[in-house]
Amino acid sequence: METVSSPEEEALPEYGLEFDGSFRGLLPIVLVNLLLTIITLGLYRFWARTKVRKYLWSSVRLHGDAFEYTGTGKELFIGFLIVLFLVFLPMGFAFFQAQIMMETPGREAQGASLLFGAYMLMLYLYGVAYYRRNRYRLSRTRWRGIRGKQREGGYRYGFIHFMLTLVNFMLLGLASPLISNRLWEYESNRREFGTGRFSYKGRAGPLYKPFAIAVFLSLLLIAATVTLIIFVIAAVSGGGGATEWLQQSQANGPKGIYTIVAALFAGYFLVGLAVAAPVLWYQVRQLRHFWGHSRYEGFPLSFHGRFGDIFRLWLGNLGIFIATLGLGAPFMEMRWLRFLVEHTRISGFPALESIGQAEGADPSLGEGLAEGFDLGGI
Amino acid sequence: MWSGFFFDGVTAEAKPVQVSLTPATLEVSGLAPGQPASWNLSSLQLVARGNARMDLATGDHPQVRLRVDGADFADALKAAAPELWRPQWRRTGRIVGGLLAGAAVLVAALFYLPRVMVPLISASYAERIGAGVAAQVTTLFGGACNMLAGQAALEELAYGLADEAGLDHPIVIHVVDSRVVNALAAPGGHILVFDGLIQKANSPSEVAGVLAHEIGHVKYKHSLTSLSRSIGAQFILTSMMGGSFGDTSSVLLTTSFGRAAEAEADETAIRILNARGISSEPFAQFFDRLAKGDARTGSDKDDAATEQSNWLKMGNLLSTHPPSPERAALVREKGLVEGTSPMSDSEWRDLKAICETEDDVF
């Protein structure tokens, strides 16, 4: 094994991750999971997800050695139950109570404030959930017996995420690159693998040009798609325009209503399709920026995915989603993981004997909140 | 003998080792003293299987890992420890069985939940829940009707019936401007009567019968029971399937209170009607007509009615109060055949006209 002792040396060799997972390898796991999840009315999903993760993690290799997922279904299930009773049950009651108060004369304002407070709390918890999910997953990831670690419990991250999101809302989303950069920085600088530390020193500035281009292109493509839809409607309705077409369809009874619903759905789909390209283009630029300014123990990381790669990935996943009605989600996750893994590289590598085992205890639970927010993913 | 690498779990350094198999153990040679040289096959865990290499762990030493190279090692290990390759059906069976048992306990708890919950809910809180539900249903179905004369006639009738029922709290009557033929009891004494029902009724006694039935539901707090059961069911379903919590107000429209509850309400209704000297026969006939289906959403075939009926069938009296021959028989057996009209002709005309204005009074 070739190791380089210091990141300052010139012409560092590049190392990449390998991925050897396959559709055929994952299929039996997904089929059994599906069956057991149906039998248990959905409760098996925590164990199902664990099995998929074990397969996906073990498909990633670095220096020939596989990664390992050591989480269990029981941990996910118990974490979920705790959050269900301690967070989501009281929250559900608060929303119910707010609804009633808002219908009670004289207490509308109180009800509205309760509802507002509950939504704000949800927004805060969303950030916490995201951080804790990643923290749990990293702590359950091992390579050569060494495990990952995310410092802090996520409450501070949740607060920063909350404040920045409010600011971004007031700025109509214009602060998005700044905020994702800040959040990535916060998370990266608290990420470790073994005793080795990740670090991030990137600025949001270089993200603004691609961001502006992506926003401009999105607006342009939305306008073009909407114009196209209007022309199609005009052609279908014999030159009458949208209002006339709506009236004609409504006059047709239920059949006409279905036509309108189908057309609306098709319209949304077309607009989504049009916006996908600039959004994905920006996403891949952002990934390159984020990983390109990240280091592990001082050794620079980089991301080499291109727009063509991510667009093909997205189209394929869309196809899988439609063909399997969403049941093929694990395959979509596998394709995402493969995309991320195969395009990430590190220049040089710390001496392996210098990477010690992560210190401190593992978080015992972690993804309950994320499950509640449907942040689950794989 | 196969060659491989040992990882001690202290650093990421790979230590080259030689690996051999005995019937019960996997032997690792080339280790420092104190490192685990003999691994029980029964404690082995497969971490990953790659091309001509395997990654192994042992339950006895959770931190250490072993990578063995050589395509034939997998075959040798498979022969020595075939259970490593077998799917763990027994373990999976235990998990699935436990989950199913847990789900059964939850469903049972759900059934008993209202018995615990309902007595704990104070009358004033129930009143507020009912007001909220009434407001939401009214908005959903096209607003409130409040022609004063009609409202007065309906309230006079309803309050009189409620007095006979011996309720410990007042009732509130709402009229909903909708062609749907329905009436429902929300928690806390809130009763909603849809204009479709008033228009479909042939006599004041029919309206009195329906009101008396809903007052029966109010007396036994069926609505609170149903609401807490539905919310509980929603909560449990959400936790099972994942997803977000939904709107609870429409629950009352779609769930029936159950056969026993309907019988209770019917009995109360007959008792009240008898005490007021009102005939139950029109009430029975009303259910007969519902069963035949001619009263579904009004006989008018104008566009608005058909459009509404297409998706509002769920709000139909038929779906929430399943008519049955036994119920009609009970009403006929215990109720008065002849009786006095509970309303004057002018009051009846006012009631029929309760929705005949667009200017809602707030």
XYZ file of C-alpha atoms in Angstrom:
740
model
C 0.000 0.000 0.000
C 1.429 3.292 -1.088
C 0.995 6.020 1.477
C 2.051 9.589 1.468
C 3.049 11.135 4.714
C 2.318 14.784 4.087
C -0.186 16.677 1.950
C 2.412 19.254 1.006
C 4.277 16.874 -1.318
C 3.970 17.488 -5.053
C 2.144 15.267 -7.560
C 0.088 13.267 -5.109
C -1.361 10.047 -6.509
C -5.143 10.066 -6.844
C -7.295 7.447 -5.139
C -10.888 6.752 -5.922
C -13.685 4.662 -4.469
C -14.940 1.603 -6.317
C -18.508 0.465 -6.524
C -19.430 -3.137 -7.314
C -23.130 -3.259 -6.406
C -25.504 -4.549 -9.058
C -29.173 -4.677 -9.918
C -29.058 -8.469 -9.623
C -27.415 -8.329 -6.208
C -29.979 -5.907 -4.807
C -33.093 -7.442 -6.390
C -33.604 -10.407 -4.004
C -33.155 -8.111 -0.995
C -35.713 -5.652 -2.349
C -38.248 -8.377 -3.189
C -38.099 -10.042 0.244
C -38.245 -6.619 1.913
C -41.304 -5.685 -0.103
C -43.113 -8.885 0.867
C -42.310 -8.573 4.597
C -43.151 -4.861 4.619
C -46.580 -5.614 3.153
C -47.211 -8.459 5.623
C -46.385 -6.209 8.596
C -48.414 -3.258 7.269
C -45.252 -1.224 6.798
C -43.606 -1.809 10.188
C -40.823 -3.936 8.708
C -39.495 -0.941 6.772
C -36.809 -0.209 9.380
C -35.280 -3.671 8.953
C -35.798 -3.494 5.197
C -33.881 -0.237 5.000
C -31.083 -1.697 7.122
C -30.685 -4.644 4.759
C -30.513 -2.383 1.725
C -27.919 -0.200 3.464
C -25.799 -3.212 4.417
C -25.756 -4.229 0.761
C -25.023 -0.732 -0.568
C -22.301 0.050 1.978
C -20.577 -3.282 1.327
C -20.554 -2.479 -2.387
C -18.231 0.484 -1.859
C -14.516 -0.242 -1.653
C -11.493 1.891 -0.878
C -8.018 0.456 -1.392
C -9.801 -2.863 -2.019
C -11.523 -3.002 1.366
C -15.291 -2.795 1.657
C -17.246 -0.324 3.737
C -19.599 -1.770 6.301
C -22.943 -0.661 7.717
C -23.357 -1.712 11.346
C -26.738 -0.137 12.132
C -29.724 -2.337 12.994
C -33.434 -2.263 12.262
C -34.134 -2.280 15.985
C -32.220 0.975 16.490
C -34.181 2.677 13.725
C -37.475 1.324 15.066
C -36.890 2.350 18.686
C -35.606 5.771 17.607
C -38.764 6.217 15.604
C -41.052 5.156 18.466
C -39.385 7.598 20.859
C -39.758 10.493 18.442
C -43.312 9.445 17.634
C -44.417 9.704 21.248
C -42.189 12.541 22.449
C -42.379 14.812 19.394
C -45.005 13.898 16.840
C -47.845 12.996 19.217
C -47.596 16.334 21.115
C -47.136 18.161 17.799
C -50.222 16.472 16.372
C -52.158 17.547 19.438
C -50.873 21.124 19.086
C -52.052 21.281 15.448
C -55.447 19.831 16.448
C -55.762 22.290 19.308
C -54.760 25.225 17.084
C -57.445 24.245 14.543
C -60.110 24.239 17.243
C -58.946 27.535 18.756
C -58.981 29.208 15.366
C -62.669 28.297 15.037
C -63.509 29.541 18.541
C -64.704 33.149 18.634
C -62.324 35.302 20.673
C -59.449 32.806 20.553
C -58.568 33.022 16.854
C -55.382 34.993 17.515
C -54.215 32.521 20.157
C -54.936 29.645 17.787
C -53.042 31.315 14.960
C -50.009 31.929 17.194
C -50.063 28.331 18.346
C -50.194 27.158 14.739
C -47.366 29.537 13.787
C -45.273 28.391 16.752
C -45.848 24.747 15.848
C -44.739 25.362 12.263
C -41.622 27.202 13.458
C -40.778 24.314 15.766
C -41.214 21.906 12.838
C -38.826 23.997 10.736
C -36.243 23.946 13.533
C -36.634 20.201 14.055
C -36.209 19.598 10.340
C -32.602 20.820 10.480
C -31.949 18.792 13.637
C -33.424 15.711 11.957
C -31.171 16.113 8.922
C -28.022 16.463 11.015
C -28.857 13.592 13.334
C -29.665 11.311 10.411
C -26.226 11.919 8.891
C -24.602 11.579 12.313
C -26.223 8.218 12.898
C -25.287 6.898 9.462
C -21.665 8.021 9.772
C -21.370 6.431 13.211
C -22.622 3.144 11.734
C -20.172 3.247 8.838
C -16.930 1.286 9.180
C -13.951 0.732 6.957
C -11.197 -1.625 8.087
C -12.993 -1.690 11.432
C -12.591 2.079 11.861
C -15.823 4.045 12.204
C -16.966 7.513 11.221
C -18.121 10.234 13.545
C -20.058 13.463 13.378
C -19.406 15.768 16.306
C -22.308 17.547 18.097
C -25.919 16.457 18.424
C -27.403 18.720 15.767
C -29.296 21.200 17.969
C -26.963 24.048 17.077
C -27.031 23.043 13.416
C -30.820 23.033 13.626
C -30.805 26.566 14.994
C -28.417 27.876 12.293
C -30.444 26.110 9.602
C -33.616 27.632 11.069
C -32.296 31.210 11.152
C -30.728 31.018 7.692
C -33.898 29.527 6.206
C -35.973 32.405 7.588
C -33.516 34.939 6.178
C -33.516 33.163 2.810
C -37.324 33.171 2.805
C -37.309 36.949 3.300
C -34.754 37.323 0.482
C -36.944 35.207 -1.859
C -34.341 32.443 -2.016
C -31.524 34.658 -3.254
C -29.309 33.622 -0.338
C -29.539 29.920 -1.255
C -25.879 29.428 -2.353
C -24.643 31.317 0.706
C -26.751 29.203 3.017
C -25.933 25.811 1.518
C -22.259 26.791 1.616
C -22.479 27.747 5.286
C -24.364 24.577 6.224
C -21.969 22.346 4.269
C -19.065 24.093 6.003
C -20.623 23.566 9.423
C -21.291 19.883 8.817
C -17.960 19.163 7.091
C -15.856 20.740 9.813
C -17.456 18.422 12.358
C -17.083 15.261 10.277
C -14.446 12.668 11.112
C -13.448 9.233 10.003
C -11.500 7.494 12.713
C -9.164 10.090 14.149
C -8.925 11.745 10.736
C -10.800 14.995 10.258
C -12.639 16.444 7.308
C -12.433 20.168 6.707
C -13.990 22.616 4.285
C -12.665 25.981 3.179
C -14.900 27.113 0.349
C -16.617 30.427 -0.249
C -20.128 30.986 -1.581
C -18.990 33.621 -4.108
C -18.025 31.274 -6.960
C -21.449 29.588 -6.651
C -23.333 32.754 -7.524
C -22.572 32.787 -11.246
C -23.875 29.238 -11.871
C -26.776 29.966 -9.509
C -27.783 33.049 -11.506
C -27.466 31.142 -14.783
C -29.566 28.252 -13.432
C -32.297 30.579 -12.134
C -32.360 32.512 -15.423
C -32.506 29.316 -17.501
C -35.233 27.862 -15.269
C -37.423 30.944 -15.636
C -36.817 30.986 -19.392
C -37.689 27.291 -19.741
C -40.795 27.633 -17.558
C -41.971 30.546 -19.706
C -41.276 28.586 -22.913
C -43.104 25.476 -21.606
C -46.122 27.474 -20.435
C -46.291 29.231 -23.813
C -46.133 25.863 -25.544
C -48.941 24.516 -23.337
C -51.098 27.561 -24.109
C -50.551 27.025 -27.843
C -51.481 23.357 -27.560
C -54.656 24.258 -25.641
C -55.519 26.863 -28.262
C -55.052 24.269 -31.018
C -57.167 21.686 -29.181
C -59.989 24.081 -28.403
C -60.065 25.401 -31.972
C -58.514 28.771 -31.261
C -60.654 29.526 -28.240
C -57.947 29.697 -25.599
C -57.718 28.299 -22.097
C -60.996 29.677 -20.690
C -63.005 28.262 -23.544
C -61.228 24.915 -23.318
C -61.998 24.741 -19.599
C -65.658 25.522 -20.242
C -65.878 22.963 -23.048
C -64.295 20.282 -20.882
C -66.527 21.069 -17.919
C -69.598 20.824 -20.138
C -68.524 17.251 -20.952
C -69.279 16.170 -17.370
C -66.971 13.865 -15.379
C -65.020 12.888 -18.505
C -64.152 16.533 -19.090
C -63.088 16.949 -15.461
C -60.731 13.990 -15.824
C -59.316 15.599 -18.974
C -58.634 18.818 -17.057
C -56.962 16.924 -14.202
C -54.854 14.894 -16.655
C -53.872 18.042 -18.537
C -52.900 19.833 -15.318
C -50.797 16.835 -14.307
C -49.149 16.731 -17.741
C -48.491 20.462 -17.499
C -46.779 20.139 -14.112
C -44.771 17.214 -15.433
C -43.614 19.177 -18.497
C -42.613 22.189 -16.394
C -40.748 19.866 -14.000
C -38.969 18.263 -16.948
C -37.962 21.666 -18.302
C -36.604 22.890 -14.954
C -34.768 19.627 -14.210
C -31.854 20.372 -16.561
C -30.755 23.724 -15.065
C -31.387 22.488 -11.519
C -29.260 19.361 -12.069
C -26.590 21.420 -13.799
C -26.368 23.677 -10.742
C -26.443 20.709 -8.401
C -23.429 19.110 -10.063
C -21.557 22.431 -10.019
C -22.279 22.739 -6.319
C -21.073 19.189 -5.636
C -17.829 19.923 -7.453
C -17.414 23.131 -5.480
C -18.188 21.515 -2.118
C -15.984 18.442 -2.517
C -13.348 20.417 -4.383
C -12.717 22.546 -1.307
C -12.965 19.706 1.186
C -10.019 17.841 2.669
C -9.501 14.735 4.741
C -6.564 15.091 7.117
C -5.346 17.854 4.838
C -5.451 15.743 1.652
C -7.642 17.406 -1.006
C -10.835 15.733 -2.145
C -12.444 16.332 -5.507
C -15.609 15.509 -7.379
C -15.513 14.810 -11.111
C -19.167 14.204 -12.030
C -20.474 16.106 -15.043
C -23.851 17.371 -16.123
C -24.250 14.496 -18.621
C -23.698 11.961 -15.812
C -26.213 13.487 -13.435
C -28.793 14.043 -16.173
C -28.597 10.411 -17.318
C -28.847 9.353 -13.670
C -31.942 11.500 -13.156
C -33.646 10.292 -16.340
C -32.955 6.662 -15.433
C -34.302 7.164 -11.918
C -37.404 8.844 -13.287
C -37.914 5.801 -15.509
C -37.451 3.423 -12.566
C -39.841 5.471 -10.467
C -42.566 5.434 -13.115
C -42.073 1.787 -14.053
C -42.144 0.549 -10.428
C -44.576 3.161 -9.029
C -41.928 4.170 -6.513
C -41.268 0.638 -5.218
C -37.898 0.652 -6.958
C -36.596 3.408 -4.669
C -33.637 1.287 -3.439
C -32.416 0.984 -7.045
C -32.671 4.745 -7.433
C -30.665 5.168 -4.230
C -28.082 2.707 -5.493
C -27.657 4.694 -8.718
C -27.226 7.907 -6.704
C -24.662 6.298 -4.436
C -22.781 4.906 -7.434
C -22.735 8.363 -9.043
C -21.366 9.996 -5.878
C -18.857 7.227 -5.146
C -17.417 6.829 -8.622
C -16.754 10.537 -9.085
C -15.179 11.288 -5.707
C -11.379 11.175 -5.407
C -8.700 12.030 -2.918
C -5.200 13.219 -3.820
C -2.812 11.348 -1.602
C -3.827 9.523 1.529
C -2.761 9.794 5.161
C -0.509 7.057 6.517
C -2.914 4.279 7.446
C -1.301 3.585 10.800
C -1.954 7.234 11.696
C -5.732 6.828 11.380
C -6.891 5.618 14.761
C -10.295 4.467 15.938
C -12.877 7.217 16.518
C -13.103 8.163 20.160
C -16.186 8.510 22.293
C -19.381 6.499 22.340
C -21.618 5.987 19.325
C -24.960 7.731 19.430
C -27.282 4.940 20.465
C -30.160 6.092 18.286
C -30.491 8.703 15.654
C -32.875 8.644 12.763
C -36.258 8.866 14.473
C -36.761 12.520 13.671
C -35.716 12.032 10.062
C -38.243 9.212 9.705
C -40.967 11.501 11.015
C -40.074 14.104 8.431
C -39.907 11.502 5.693
C -36.236 12.382 5.264
C -35.459 8.668 5.246
C -33.967 7.998 1.844
C -32.222 4.658 1.714
C -3.847 -21.656 3.629
C -4.941 -18.344 2.221
C -3.291 -14.978 2.526
C -5.173 -11.985 3.820
C -5.055 -8.834 5.901
C -5.950 -8.332 9.537
C -7.337 -5.017 10.843
C -7.042 -4.596 14.575
C -9.717 -1.887 14.946
C -7.147 0.407 16.568
C -5.720 1.899 13.371
C -6.542 1.495 9.698
C -3.254 -0.247 9.045
C -3.436 -3.624 7.250
C -1.396 -6.456 8.733
C -0.602 -9.322 6.314
C -1.635 -12.698 7.758
C -2.162 -16.349 6.769
C -5.602 -17.886 7.207
C -6.575 -21.532 7.542
C -9.792 -23.388 8.385
C -10.448 -26.148 10.918
C -13.884 -27.798 11.323
C -14.916 -25.352 14.057
C -12.570 -22.376 13.752
C -10.818 -20.019 11.425
C -7.150 -19.704 12.363
C -5.207 -16.502 11.753
C -1.433 -16.748 11.921
C 1.090 -13.919 11.926
C -0.627 -11.851 14.615
C 0.972 -10.093 17.554
C 0.470 -11.730 20.957
C -2.892 -10.876 22.473
C -4.659 -10.505 19.138
C -7.450 -12.990 18.388
C -5.835 -15.838 16.439
C -8.695 -18.322 16.610
C -12.183 -17.310 15.402
C -15.221 -19.510 16.074
C -16.996 -20.219 12.777
C -20.304 -19.776 14.610
C -19.352 -16.197 15.505
C -18.359 -15.211 11.946
C -20.162 -12.418 10.095
C -19.955 -11.721 6.370
C -19.211 -8.029 5.871
C -18.828 -8.076 2.112
C -18.152 -10.463 -0.737
C -16.069 -9.142 -3.578
C -14.326 -10.555 -6.575
C -11.943 -13.207 -5.174
C -11.930 -11.714 -1.682
C -14.081 -11.697 1.432
C -14.428 -9.264 4.309
C -15.171 -10.928 7.638
C -15.977 -9.886 11.193
C -16.422 -11.881 14.397
C -19.027 -11.312 17.056
C -16.459 -12.149 19.747
C -14.255 -9.120 18.892
C -16.528 -6.400 17.481
C -13.703 -4.039 16.421
C -11.485 -6.359 14.382
C -11.902 -7.254 10.702
C -10.291 -9.741 8.360
C -9.955 -9.700 4.611
C -9.114 -12.994 2.914
C -7.973 -13.180 -0.727
C -8.410 -16.125 -3.075
C -11.420 -17.229 -5.098
C -11.469 -20.695 -3.521
C -11.683 -19.391 0.065
C -15.400 -18.689 -0.307
C -16.028 -22.313 -1.335
C -13.941 -23.679 1.541
C -15.728 -21.459 4.071
C -19.098 -22.375 2.588
C -18.285 -26.042 3.125
C -17.125 -25.430 6.713
C -19.866 -22.998 7.767
C -22.869 -23.309 5.430
C -25.151 -21.445 7.865
C -23.286 -18.220 7.018
C -24.912 -18.288 3.579
C -28.363 -19.328 4.668
C -30.935 -16.562 4.927
C -31.783 -16.013 8.582
C -35.463 -16.948 8.293
C -35.800 -17.748 11.960
C -34.571 -14.320 13.017
C -36.676 -12.602 10.358
C -39.664 -14.662 11.508
C -39.173 -13.465 15.077
C -39.037 -9.833 13.950
C -42.135 -10.162 11.761
C -44.006 -12.063 14.491
C -43.096 -9.448 17.081
C -44.191 -6.637 14.805
C -47.513 -8.329 14.057
C -48.122 -8.923 17.771
C -47.284 -5.283 18.463
C -49.669 -4.164 15.720
C -52.428 -6.351 17.219
C -51.879 -4.802 20.651
C -52.079 -1.329 19.092
C -55.352 -2.149 17.344
C -56.802 -3.535 20.586
C -55.642 -0.421 22.435
C -57.292 1.651 19.739
C -60.599 -0.086 20.392
C -60.444 0.652 24.136
C -58.907 4.117 23.769
C -62.266 6.011 23.583
C -63.482 4.389 26.816
C -60.498 5.910 28.565
C -60.363 9.176 26.615
C -63.996 10.282 26.359
C -64.732 10.568 30.120
C -61.545 12.642 30.464
C -62.717 15.286 27.983
C -64.518 18.132 29.741
C -67.868 19.379 28.417
C -66.448 22.809 27.586
C -63.521 21.306 25.653
C -65.884 18.985 23.781
C -68.016 22.032 22.976
C -64.994 23.786 21.481
C -63.997 20.742 19.439
C -67.578 20.505 18.171
C -67.651 24.188 17.234
C -64.427 23.731 15.263
C -65.688 20.641 13.463
C -69.027 22.325 12.698
C -67.306 25.394 11.256
C -64.996 23.286 9.085
C -67.744 21.018 7.755
C -69.963 24.030 7.064
C -67.205 25.750 5.097
C -66.387 22.544 3.219
C -69.988 22.050 2.149
C -70.828 25.545 0.982
C -71.530 27.739 3.987
C -74.188 28.302 6.618
C -77.886 29.062 6.185
C -79.313 31.480 8.657
C -82.679 32.883 7.671
C -83.830 33.921 11.110
C -87.413 32.649 10.931
C -86.379 29.188 9.752
C -83.572 28.973 12.289
C -86.008 29.929 15.061
C -88.501 27.245 13.978
C -85.804 24.572 13.834
C -84.276 25.578 17.167
C -87.653 25.594 18.925
C -88.254 22.038 17.698
C -84.719 20.864 18.546
C -84.569 22.448 22.023
C -87.909 20.877 22.903
C -86.634 17.446 21.845
C -83.339 17.979 23.700
C -85.245 18.765 26.924
C -86.893 15.348 26.759
C -83.514 13.647 26.264
C -82.236 15.012 29.560
C -78.903 16.358 28.271
C -76.517 17.938 30.748
C -75.493 20.648 28.289
C -77.234 22.731 25.598
C -77.232 21.816 21.902
C -76.328 24.070 18.968
C -78.034 23.673 15.589
C -76.258 24.542 12.318
C -77.873 24.429 8.883
C -75.487 23.802 5.979
C -76.239 25.215 2.535
C -75.747 21.947 0.642
C -77.927 19.624 -1.387
C -76.429 16.636 0.354
C -79.124 14.755 2.309
C -77.481 14.411 5.686
C -77.437 15.371 9.325
C -74.675 14.713 11.796
C -73.804 15.118 15.433
C -70.436 16.729 16.147
C -68.947 16.632 19.664
C -70.250 18.895 22.429
C -73.875 19.053 21.285
C -73.271 20.593 17.852
C -75.773 19.209 15.341
C -75.463 19.911 11.620
C -78.496 19.614 9.358
C -77.900 19.847 5.607
C -80.462 21.781 3.571
C -80.772 18.770 1.232
C -82.378 16.885 4.090
C -84.800 19.711 4.916
C -85.805 19.939 1.251
C -86.216 16.174 0.966
C -88.354 15.866 4.101
C -92.105 15.501 3.436
C -93.248 16.632 6.873
C -91.985 18.297 10.080
C -92.205 14.903 11.791
C -89.486 13.542 9.511
C -87.165 16.395 10.487
C -88.100 15.841 14.125
C -87.215 12.146 13.796
C -83.775 12.908 12.346
C -83.123 15.587 15.000
C -84.180 13.219 17.778
C -81.827 10.586 16.375
C -78.899 13.048 16.347
C -79.795 14.150 19.894
C -79.513 10.477 20.830
C -75.944 10.516 19.472
C -75.260 13.679 21.502
C -76.613 12.071 24.681
C -74.224 9.129 24.441
C -71.240 11.187 23.149
C -70.932 8.904 20.124
C -69.208 11.635 18.193
C -66.374 12.040 20.691
C -65.963 8.273 20.786
C -65.790 8.087 17.020
C -63.463 11.075 16.783
C -60.987 9.743 19.326
C -61.097 6.335 17.652
C -60.492 7.870 14.220
C -57.664 10.076 15.418
C -56.123 7.075 17.141
C -56.484 5.004 13.973
C -54.929 7.752 11.916
C -52.070 8.028 14.370
C -51.424 4.303 14.310
C -51.720 4.040 10.539
C -49.347 6.950 10.127
C -46.818 5.368 12.418
C -47.106 2.080 10.558
C -47.000 3.321 7.001
C -45.151 6.595 7.413
C -46.492 9.871 6.093
C -47.988 12.953 7.650
C -51.009 13.519 9.829
C -54.130 14.571 8.008
C -57.199 16.641 8.591
C -59.483 15.279 11.295
C -62.681 17.205 10.680
C -63.867 15.152 7.724
C -63.573 11.980 9.772
C -67.117 12.416 11.109
C -68.511 12.505 7.589
C -67.093 9.218 6.522
C -67.253 6.961 9.540
C -70.442 5.514 10.900
C -70.730 5.361 14.667
C -71.355 1.640 14.480
C -74.404 -0.568 14.707
C -74.739 -0.463 18.500
C -74.460 3.319 18.586
C -77.101 3.728 15.880
C -79.449 1.448 17.827
C -78.878 3.508 20.970
C -79.615 6.710 19.096
C -82.737 5.179 17.523
C -84.085 4.103 20.890
C -83.494 7.545 22.364
C -85.136 9.110 19.316
C -88.278 6.997 19.702
C -88.475 7.751 23.409
C -88.206 11.494 22.786
C -90.704 11.440 19.925
C -93.182 9.457 21.994
C -92.845 11.837 24.926
C -93.574 14.803 22.625
C -96.481 12.997 21.004
C -94.814 12.993 17.599
C -95.365 10.084 15.227
C -92.324 7.951 14.378
C -93.877 6.628 11.192
C -92.546 9.456 8.951
C -89.063 8.834 10.386
C -89.328 5.153 9.444
C -90.604 6.060 5.987
C -87.718 8.454 5.536
C -85.284 5.587 6.092
C -87.320 3.420 3.692
C -86.917 6.076 1.000
C -83.205 6.392 1.704
C -82.799 2.644 1.355
C -84.518 2.700 -2.012
C -82.063 5.352 -3.055
C -84.493 7.949 -4.426
C -83.484 10.409 -1.749
C -79.763 10.308 -2.417
C -78.946 13.829 -3.391
C -82.307 15.252 -4.320
C -84.239 14.516 -7.470
C -83.172 17.734 -9.191
C -80.934 16.837 -12.058
C -79.388 20.236 -12.579
C -75.661 20.485 -13.133
C -74.704 21.754 -9.718
C -76.408 18.838 -7.990
C -74.805 16.168 -10.179
C -71.435 17.802 -9.908
C -71.696 17.889 -6.136
C -73.081 14.391 -5.912
C -70.140 13.009 -7.841
C -67.689 13.584 -5.061
C -69.902 14.268 -2.074
C -71.470 10.817 -1.965
C -69.230 10.187 0.993
C -71.214 12.814 2.891
C -74.446 10.961 2.257
C -76.811 9.946 4.986
C -76.869 6.485 3.454
C -73.166 5.932 4.069
C -73.132 7.263 7.635
C -76.475 5.794 8.748
C -76.760 2.440 7.007
C -80.514 1.724 6.900
C -81.613 -1.757 7.780
C -85.023 -3.483 7.931
C -84.508 -4.144 11.647
C -84.092 -0.459 12.381
C -87.258 0.457 10.473
C -89.072 -2.381 12.262
C -87.890 -1.150 15.656
C -89.061 2.375 14.899
C -92.482 1.045 13.809
C -92.792 -1.309 16.783
C -91.972 1.147 19.553
C -92.974 4.489 18.055
C -96.346 6.193 17.780
C -98.183 5.694 14.484
C -100.390 8.761 14.878
C -99.182 11.989 16.381
C -99.357 15.731 16.365
C -97.302 17.850 14.011
C -94.342 19.368 15.845
C -94.550 22.583 13.798
C -97.163 24.992 12.508
C -97.593 25.327 8.741
C -95.968 28.765 8.746
C -92.983 27.489 10.750
C -92.629 24.606 8.260
C -92.614 27.084 5.341
C -89.966 29.186 7.153
C -87.820 26.096 7.689
C -88.074 25.092 4.024
C -86.885 28.610 3.110
C -83.991 28.685 5.591
C -81.361 28.781 2.824
C -83.220 31.064 0.446
C -80.868 33.986 0.602
C -77.378 34.781 -0.463
C -76.831 37.431 2.180
C -75.413 35.525 5.057
C -75.869 37.263 8.370
C -72.734 37.258 10.462
